[in-house]
XYZ file of C-alpha atoms in Angstrom:
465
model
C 79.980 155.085 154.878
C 76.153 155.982 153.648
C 74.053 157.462 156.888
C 71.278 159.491 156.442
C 69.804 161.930 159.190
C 66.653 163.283 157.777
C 64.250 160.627 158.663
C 64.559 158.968 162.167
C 63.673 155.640 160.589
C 66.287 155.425 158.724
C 68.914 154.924 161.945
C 69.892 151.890 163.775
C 72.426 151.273 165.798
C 74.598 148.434 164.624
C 77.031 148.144 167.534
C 77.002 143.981 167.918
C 79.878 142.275 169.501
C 80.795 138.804 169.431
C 80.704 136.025 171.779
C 84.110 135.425 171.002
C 85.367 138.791 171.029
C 87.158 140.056 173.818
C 84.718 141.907 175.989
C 85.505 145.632 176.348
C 84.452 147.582 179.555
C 83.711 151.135 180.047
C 82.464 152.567 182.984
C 81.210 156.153 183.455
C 79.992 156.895 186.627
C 78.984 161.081 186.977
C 76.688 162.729 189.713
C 75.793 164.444 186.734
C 74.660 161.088 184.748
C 74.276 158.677 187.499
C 74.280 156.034 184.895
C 76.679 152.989 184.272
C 76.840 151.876 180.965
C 79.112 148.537 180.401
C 79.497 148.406 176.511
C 79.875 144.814 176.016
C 77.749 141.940 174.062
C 75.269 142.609 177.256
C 74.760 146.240 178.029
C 73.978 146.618 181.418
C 72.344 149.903 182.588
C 72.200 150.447 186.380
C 69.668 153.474 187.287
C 70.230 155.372 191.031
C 67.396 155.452 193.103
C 66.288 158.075 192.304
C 65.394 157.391 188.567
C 64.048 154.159 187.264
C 63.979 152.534 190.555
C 60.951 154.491 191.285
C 59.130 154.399 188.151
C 59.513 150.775 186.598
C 57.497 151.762 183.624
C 61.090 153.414 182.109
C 62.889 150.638 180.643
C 66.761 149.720 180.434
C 66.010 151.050 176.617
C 64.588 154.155 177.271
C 67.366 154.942 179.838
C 70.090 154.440 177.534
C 68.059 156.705 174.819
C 67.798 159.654 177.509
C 71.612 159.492 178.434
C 72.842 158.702 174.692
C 70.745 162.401 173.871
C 72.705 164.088 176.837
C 76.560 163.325 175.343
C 76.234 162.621 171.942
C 76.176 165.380 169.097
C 72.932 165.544 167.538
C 74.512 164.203 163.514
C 71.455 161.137 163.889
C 68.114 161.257 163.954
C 67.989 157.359 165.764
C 65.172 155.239 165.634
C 63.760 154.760 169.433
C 65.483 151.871 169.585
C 68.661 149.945 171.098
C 69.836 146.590 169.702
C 72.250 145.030 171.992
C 72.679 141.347 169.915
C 72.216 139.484 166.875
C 72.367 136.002 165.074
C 71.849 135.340 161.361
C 69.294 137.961 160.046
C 67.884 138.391 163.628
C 68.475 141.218 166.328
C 67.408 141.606 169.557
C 67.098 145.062 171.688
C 68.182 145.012 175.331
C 64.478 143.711 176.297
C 64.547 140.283 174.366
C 62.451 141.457 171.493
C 63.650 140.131 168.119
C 63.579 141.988 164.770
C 64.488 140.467 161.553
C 66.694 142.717 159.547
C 65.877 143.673 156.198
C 68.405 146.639 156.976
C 72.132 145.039 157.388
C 73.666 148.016 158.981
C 72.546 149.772 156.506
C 73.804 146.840 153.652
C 76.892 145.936 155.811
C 76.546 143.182 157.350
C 76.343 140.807 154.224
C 76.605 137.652 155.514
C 74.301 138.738 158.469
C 75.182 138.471 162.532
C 77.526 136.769 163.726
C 79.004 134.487 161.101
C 81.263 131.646 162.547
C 84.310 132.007 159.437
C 84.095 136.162 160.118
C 84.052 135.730 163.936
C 87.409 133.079 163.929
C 88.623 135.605 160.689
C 88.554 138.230 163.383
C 89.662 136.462 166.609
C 92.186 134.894 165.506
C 93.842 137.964 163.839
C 93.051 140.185 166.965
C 95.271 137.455 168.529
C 98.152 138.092 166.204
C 98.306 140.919 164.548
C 95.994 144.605 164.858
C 97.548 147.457 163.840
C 101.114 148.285 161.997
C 100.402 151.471 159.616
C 101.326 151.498 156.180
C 104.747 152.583 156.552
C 105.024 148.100 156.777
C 103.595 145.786 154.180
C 101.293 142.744 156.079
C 99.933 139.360 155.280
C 96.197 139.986 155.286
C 96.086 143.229 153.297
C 98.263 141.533 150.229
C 95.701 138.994 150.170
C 92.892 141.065 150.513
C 94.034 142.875 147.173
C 95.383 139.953 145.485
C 91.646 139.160 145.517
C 90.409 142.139 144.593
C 91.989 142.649 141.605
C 91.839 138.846 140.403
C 88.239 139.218 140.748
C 87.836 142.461 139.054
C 88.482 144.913 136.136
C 91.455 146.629 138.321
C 94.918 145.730 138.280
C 95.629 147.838 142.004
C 94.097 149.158 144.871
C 94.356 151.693 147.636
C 92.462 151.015 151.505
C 90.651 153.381 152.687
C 88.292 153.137 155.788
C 84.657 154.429 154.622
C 83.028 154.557 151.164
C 83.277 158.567 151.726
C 87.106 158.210 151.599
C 87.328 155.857 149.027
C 84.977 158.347 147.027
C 87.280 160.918 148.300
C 90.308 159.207 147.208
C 89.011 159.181 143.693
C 88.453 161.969 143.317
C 92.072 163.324 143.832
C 93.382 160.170 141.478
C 91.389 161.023 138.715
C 92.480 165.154 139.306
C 96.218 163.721 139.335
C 95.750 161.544 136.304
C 94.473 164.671 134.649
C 97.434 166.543 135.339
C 99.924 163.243 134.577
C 98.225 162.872 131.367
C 98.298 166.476 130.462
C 102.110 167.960 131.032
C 102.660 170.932 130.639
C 98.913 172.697 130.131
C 98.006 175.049 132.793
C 94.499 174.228 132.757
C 93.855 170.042 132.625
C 90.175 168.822 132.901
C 89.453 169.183 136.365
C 85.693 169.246 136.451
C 83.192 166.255 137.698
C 79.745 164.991 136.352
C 77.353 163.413 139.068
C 74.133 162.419 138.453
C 70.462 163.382 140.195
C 69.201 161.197 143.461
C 72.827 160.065 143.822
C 74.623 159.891 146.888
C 78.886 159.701 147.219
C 79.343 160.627 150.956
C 79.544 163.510 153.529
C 83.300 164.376 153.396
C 83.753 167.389 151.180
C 84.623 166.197 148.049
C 82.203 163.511 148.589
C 79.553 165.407 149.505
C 80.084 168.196 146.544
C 79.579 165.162 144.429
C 76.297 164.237 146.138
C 72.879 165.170 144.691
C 70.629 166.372 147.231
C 71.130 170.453 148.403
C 70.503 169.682 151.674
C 73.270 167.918 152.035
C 75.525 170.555 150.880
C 74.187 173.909 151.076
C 74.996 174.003 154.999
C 78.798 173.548 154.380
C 79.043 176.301 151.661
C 81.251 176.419 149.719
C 81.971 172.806 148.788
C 84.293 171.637 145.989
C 83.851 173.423 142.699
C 83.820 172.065 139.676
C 80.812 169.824 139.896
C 77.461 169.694 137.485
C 74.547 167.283 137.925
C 72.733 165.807 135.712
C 69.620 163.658 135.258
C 70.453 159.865 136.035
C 69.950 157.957 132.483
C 70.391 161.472 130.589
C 72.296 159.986 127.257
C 72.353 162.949 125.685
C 73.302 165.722 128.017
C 76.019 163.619 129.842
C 77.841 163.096 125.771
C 77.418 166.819 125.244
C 78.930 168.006 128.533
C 82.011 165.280 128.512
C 82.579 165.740 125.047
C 83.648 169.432 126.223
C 87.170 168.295 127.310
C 86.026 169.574 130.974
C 85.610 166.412 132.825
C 88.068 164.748 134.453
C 85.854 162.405 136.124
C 82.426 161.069 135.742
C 81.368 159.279 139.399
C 78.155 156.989 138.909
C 76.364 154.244 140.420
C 75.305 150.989 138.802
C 72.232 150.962 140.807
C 71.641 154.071 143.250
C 70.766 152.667 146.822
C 69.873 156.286 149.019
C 68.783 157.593 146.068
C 65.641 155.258 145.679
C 66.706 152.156 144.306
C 67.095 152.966 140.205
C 69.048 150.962 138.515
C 71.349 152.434 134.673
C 70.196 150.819 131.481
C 73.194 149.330 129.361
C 72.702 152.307 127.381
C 73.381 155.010 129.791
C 76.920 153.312 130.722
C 78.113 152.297 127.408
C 77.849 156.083 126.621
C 79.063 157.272 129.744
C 82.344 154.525 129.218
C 82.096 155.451 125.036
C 82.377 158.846 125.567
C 84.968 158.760 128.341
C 87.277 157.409 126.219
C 86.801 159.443 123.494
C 88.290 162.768 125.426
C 90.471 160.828 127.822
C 87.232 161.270 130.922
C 87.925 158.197 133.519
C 84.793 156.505 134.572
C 84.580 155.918 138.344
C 81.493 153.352 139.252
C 80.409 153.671 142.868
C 79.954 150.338 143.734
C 79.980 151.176 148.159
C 76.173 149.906 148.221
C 75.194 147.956 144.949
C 78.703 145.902 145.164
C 80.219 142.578 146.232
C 77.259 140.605 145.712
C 74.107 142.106 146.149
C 72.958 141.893 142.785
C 73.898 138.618 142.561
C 76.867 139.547 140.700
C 79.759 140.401 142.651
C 80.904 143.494 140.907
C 76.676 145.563 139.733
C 78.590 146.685 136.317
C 79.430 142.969 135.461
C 75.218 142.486 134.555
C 76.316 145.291 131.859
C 79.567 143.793 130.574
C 80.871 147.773 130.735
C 84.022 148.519 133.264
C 84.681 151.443 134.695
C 88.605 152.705 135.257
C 87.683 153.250 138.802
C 85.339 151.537 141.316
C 84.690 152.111 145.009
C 83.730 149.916 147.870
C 83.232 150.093 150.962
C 80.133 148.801 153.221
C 80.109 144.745 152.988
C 83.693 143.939 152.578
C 85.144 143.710 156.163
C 81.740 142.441 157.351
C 80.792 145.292 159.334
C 84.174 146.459 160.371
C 85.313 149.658 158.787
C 87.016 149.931 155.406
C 86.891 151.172 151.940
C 88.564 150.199 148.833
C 89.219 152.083 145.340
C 90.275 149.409 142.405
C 92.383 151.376 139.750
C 93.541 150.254 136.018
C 97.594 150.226 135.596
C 97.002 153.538 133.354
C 95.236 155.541 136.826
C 97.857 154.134 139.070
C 100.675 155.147 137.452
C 99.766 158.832 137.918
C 100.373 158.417 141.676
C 103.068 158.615 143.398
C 104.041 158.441 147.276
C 102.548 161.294 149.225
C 99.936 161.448 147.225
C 97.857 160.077 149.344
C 97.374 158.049 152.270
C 95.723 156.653 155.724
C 96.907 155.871 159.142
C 94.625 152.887 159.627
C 93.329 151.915 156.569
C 93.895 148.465 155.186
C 95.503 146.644 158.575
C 95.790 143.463 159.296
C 92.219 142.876 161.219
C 90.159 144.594 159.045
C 91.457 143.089 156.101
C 91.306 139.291 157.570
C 87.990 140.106 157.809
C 87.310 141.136 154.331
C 89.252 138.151 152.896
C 86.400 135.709 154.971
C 83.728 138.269 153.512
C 85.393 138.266 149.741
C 86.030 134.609 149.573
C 82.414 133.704 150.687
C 80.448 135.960 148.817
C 82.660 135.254 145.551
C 81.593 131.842 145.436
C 79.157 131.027 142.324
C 76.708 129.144 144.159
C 76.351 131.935 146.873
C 76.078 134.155 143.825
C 73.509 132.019 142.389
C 70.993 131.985 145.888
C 71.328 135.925 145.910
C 69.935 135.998 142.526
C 67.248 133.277 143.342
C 66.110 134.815 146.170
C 66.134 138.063 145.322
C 63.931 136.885 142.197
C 61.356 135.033 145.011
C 60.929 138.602 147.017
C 60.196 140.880 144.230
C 57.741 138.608 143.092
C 56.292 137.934 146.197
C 56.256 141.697 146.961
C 54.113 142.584 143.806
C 51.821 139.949 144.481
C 51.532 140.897 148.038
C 51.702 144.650 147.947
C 50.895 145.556 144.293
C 47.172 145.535 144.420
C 47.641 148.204 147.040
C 46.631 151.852 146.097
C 49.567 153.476 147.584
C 52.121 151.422 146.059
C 53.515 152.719 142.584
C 56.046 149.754 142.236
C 58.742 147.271 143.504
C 62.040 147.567 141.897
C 65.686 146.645 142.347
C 68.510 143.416 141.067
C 69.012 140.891 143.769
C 68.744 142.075 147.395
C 68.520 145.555 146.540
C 65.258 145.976 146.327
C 62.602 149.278 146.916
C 59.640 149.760 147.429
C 58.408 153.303 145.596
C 55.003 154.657 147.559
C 52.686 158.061 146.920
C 53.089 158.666 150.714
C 56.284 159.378 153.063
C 57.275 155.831 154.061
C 58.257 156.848 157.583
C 55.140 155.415 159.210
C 55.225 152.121 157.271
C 58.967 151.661 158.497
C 57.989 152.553 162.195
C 54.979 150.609 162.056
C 57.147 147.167 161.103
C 59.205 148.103 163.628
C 57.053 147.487 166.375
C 56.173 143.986 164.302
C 59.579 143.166 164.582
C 60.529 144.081 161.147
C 63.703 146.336 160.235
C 63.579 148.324 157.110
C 64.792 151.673 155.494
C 63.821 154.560 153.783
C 65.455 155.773 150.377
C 64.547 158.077 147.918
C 63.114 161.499 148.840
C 61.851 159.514 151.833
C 59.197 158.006 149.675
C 60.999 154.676 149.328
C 61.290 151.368 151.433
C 64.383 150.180 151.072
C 65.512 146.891 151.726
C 68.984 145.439 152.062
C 69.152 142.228 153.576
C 72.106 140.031 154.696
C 72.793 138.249 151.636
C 72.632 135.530 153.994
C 68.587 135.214 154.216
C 66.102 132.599 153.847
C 62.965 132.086 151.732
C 61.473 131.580 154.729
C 62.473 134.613 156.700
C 62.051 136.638 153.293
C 58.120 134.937 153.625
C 57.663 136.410 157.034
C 59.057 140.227 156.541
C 56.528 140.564 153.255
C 53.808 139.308 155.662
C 54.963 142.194 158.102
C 54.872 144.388 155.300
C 51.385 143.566 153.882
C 50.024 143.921 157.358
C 51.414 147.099 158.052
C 50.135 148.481 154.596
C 47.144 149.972 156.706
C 48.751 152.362 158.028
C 49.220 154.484 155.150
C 45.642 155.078 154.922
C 45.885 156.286 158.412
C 48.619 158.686 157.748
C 47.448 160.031 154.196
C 44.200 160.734 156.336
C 45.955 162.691 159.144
C-alpha cells in the first residue's frame, strides 16, 4: 500500500461499505469519550449533552475528527474530512456533500464505488467461503492466478496483502535466486539499484528501497545494500550492474508518488539488456501504474520490455487488500517452502474480488476508453490550465496523469476540496496528482478540469502570502 503523511491533502479516508454488505456494528461508549460511533454504510455519531447539543455549529464531521485524534496514532496527516458513502466516481461526507474523486483511494478503487459485479463478487463469496490459510488450496485464488499469469509475462505468483509486501517479497526472491544461481560462492550479488523520486513502500526492505530520506532516516539503520540513482540515468545504472553487485534492480514504468514521470524505451531496454548480461533480475513495480491505468493492462507492455518480476497491489481486489508478485519459471524455482509466506494473503474473498476486477479491466474495449479518455483530459488540461503562469506542465499515460506547478500544490488540492473536487499531491509536494476510477466519464472528467481552472487563483494568493 502507497500512503503518504507529509502533506494533509494527500489523506482520505476510503472506508465505504456496501449496501449489500453485511452491516458491522461497533459501539464504544466511555465517560471518557462520550461518543457512539456505529461503523456501518451510515455512521451515526451521538454527542452527550454536554458537547454538540449545546453548540450546533460542531458538526457530526467535526465530532468524529476530534475523537478519531484522541485514539488513533498520529501515522496520517488526514484531510479535514470524513466520507461516509460513494457511487461511481462520487463520494459523499456524513453531511450530504458530494465530491467527485479524481483520487480512487489513492488509485484503488479502479472501477470506482460501488460496482454491482464487485459488490455480488464479494457477497456472494462472504456467503461461502472467507478465510482458510494457505496451508489449503481454494477455488478463487487458482483462478485469480490462472489469470494472472495468462495475461502476463509470468508463469507463477505469490499473494501478498499490500504492494509493501509484495515489494518485500521480492526482494527476498531475487536475494534467494542469487544464492540458487550461485552455489557454492560465499559472497552472491546481494546488492539493489533504486532509482530517484521512487517510492516501494514503508516496510523495511521496502522502504530501504524508497527514494526520499525522510522516509528512512527515522528508522536507521534500514536494509543495506541499496544505491540510488537518477531515474532515466542510462549510463550510470550499465556501469553499476555491470559490477556483478546487483542482485536486483526494482523500477517503475511510470513513478506515481514520485511525480508522475514516466521511463523512455531506452532506459528499460538497458536496464533489461544489462540485467541479463550479469545474471541482474529486473523487478518492475507495477502497484500504481498497473492493471489498466495506462490503458494497457500491464505499463511495461507500451515498451514491449518484460521484467522477471512485477508487483501489484492497489486496484486488483477493488479496494480490498492484496498484493501480488508475478515470477518467470527461472525465479520460482529458487524457492522453496518456508521461504516465505502469509497468513491471509490470497483467500478466497479477496481473490473473488480481484477475479471481477481482472476480468473487467482486461477487456480490450475497457482498455481502449482508458486510453481515450485519458487522451481527452490531458488535452483538455493544457488547454485549460497551460496558459497559466504557475503551471510548468501536464504529464502522465492514461489516467495517470500530473500536474507539475512552481508552487506547493497543497492549497490548490484544499481549495477543490471545498468545490467538491478530490485530488492528490505527488512529487516533492509540487505535483497534482490524479488517479481516477478507470471507470469515469468525459463528462465528469469536463467538470473536475472546470474545478481545477477555477481554483487556479489561489496560487496567486498563496505565492503572495
Amino acid at each position: 500500500m502507497s500512503c503518504y503523511p507529509y502533506s494533509s491533502s494527500l489523506f482520505l479516508n476510503n472506508n465505504t461499505l456496501s449496501p449489500a454488505s453485511t452491516r458491522l456494528h461497533r459501539t464504544c461508549n466511555s465517560a471518557r469519550f462520550g461518543l457512539r460511533i456505529s461503523a456501518s454504510l451510515n455512521v451515526e455519531v451521538h454527542a452527550p449533552d454536554s458537547n454538540s447539543s449545546s453548540n450546533p455549529r460542531i458538526t457530526k464531521s467535526q465530532e468524529l475528527m476530534e475523537e478519531s485524534n484522541k485514539v488513533f496514532v498520529g501515522t496520517y496527516a488526514r484531510a479535514p474530512l470524513v466520507l461516509s458513502s460513494g457511487k461511481g466516481c462520487k463520494l459523499y461526507d456524513l453531511e450530504g456533500r458530494e465530491y467527485l474523486d479524481l483520487t480512487s483511494g489513492i488509485a484503488v478503487n479502479a472501477l470506482g464505488h460501488g460496482d454491482p459485479d464487485w459488490i455480488t463478487a464479494v457477497t456472494q463469496q462472504a456467503n461461502t467461503l472467507t478465510h482458510v490459510s494457505n496451508i489449503y488450496y481454494s477455488l478463487p485464488q487458482l483462478e485469480l492466478a490462472k489469470r494472472l499469469v495468462a495475461s502476463s509475462f509470468a508463469d507463477r505468483v505469490f499473494f501478498s496483502n499490500s504492494g509493501t509486501e509484495a515489494n518485500e517479497a521480492a526482494i527476498k526472491f531475487s536475494r534467494k535466486f542469487q544464492r540458487f544461481s550461485h552455489p557454492g560462492e560465499k559472497q552472491p550479488p546481494v546488492e539493489f539499484i533504486a532509482f530517484s523520486n521512487c517510492f516501494h513502500g514503508r516496510t523495511m526492505g521496502a522502504v530501504a528501497l524508497t527514494s526520499k530520506e525522510h522516509y528512512r532516516s527515522p528508522f536507521e539503520p534500514v536494509m543495506p545494500g541499496v544505491t540510488f540513482l537518477e531515474y532515466g540515468n542510462i549510463q550510470a545504472a550499465t556501469e553499476l550492474i555491470q559490477s556483478g553487485k546487483i542482485a536486483a534492480v526494482f523500477v517503475e514504468p511510470i513513478q506515481g508518488e514520485g511525480g508522475i514521470y514516466s521511463a523512455t524505451k531506452e532506459f528499460l531496454q538497458a536496464l533489461r539488456t544489462s540485467c541479463d548480461s550479469v545474471g541482474s533480475l529486473l523487478v518492475f513495480d507495477e502497484v500504481q501504474c498497473g492493471l489498466g491505468r495506462t490503458g494497457h493492462l500491464w505499463a511495461h507492455e507500451a515498451y514491449g520490455i518484460y521484467p522477471d518480476i512485477m508487483t501489484l497491489a492497489k486496484p486488483l481486489a477493488g479496494g480490498l487488500p492484496i498484493g501480488a508478485v508475478l515470477v518467470t519459471e527461472r525465479v520460482a524455482a529458487a524457492i522453496n517452502y518456508g521461504d516465505h509466506g502469509s497468513t491471509f494473503a490470497g483467500g478466497p474473498l479477496v481473490c473473488n474480488a480481484a477475479v471481477a476486477v481482472l476480468k473487467k479491466i482486461a477487456e480490450p474495449s475497457f482498455l481502449a476508453s482508458v486510453t481515450k479518455k485519458g487522451q481527452y483530459f490531458r488535452e483538455l488540461l493544457v488547454k485549460k490550465l497551460g496558459g497559466n503562469s504557475h503551471v510548468k506542465e501536464v504529464r502522465g499515460v492514461g489516467l495517470i496523469i500530473g500536474i507539475d506547478l512552481d508552487v506547493p500544490a497543497s492549497p490548490l488540492v484544499d481549495a477543490c476540496q471545498q468545490s467538491g473536487l478530490l485530488v492528490l499531491t505527488a512529487g516533492k509536494g509540487n505535483v497534482v496528482r490524479l488517479v481516477p476510477p478507470l471507470t469515469i466519464t468525459e463528462q465528469e472528467l469536463d467538470h473536475a478540469a472546470e474545478i481545477l481552472f477555477n481554483c487556479l487563483p489561489v496560487l496567486d494568493k498563496t505565492n503572495k502570502n
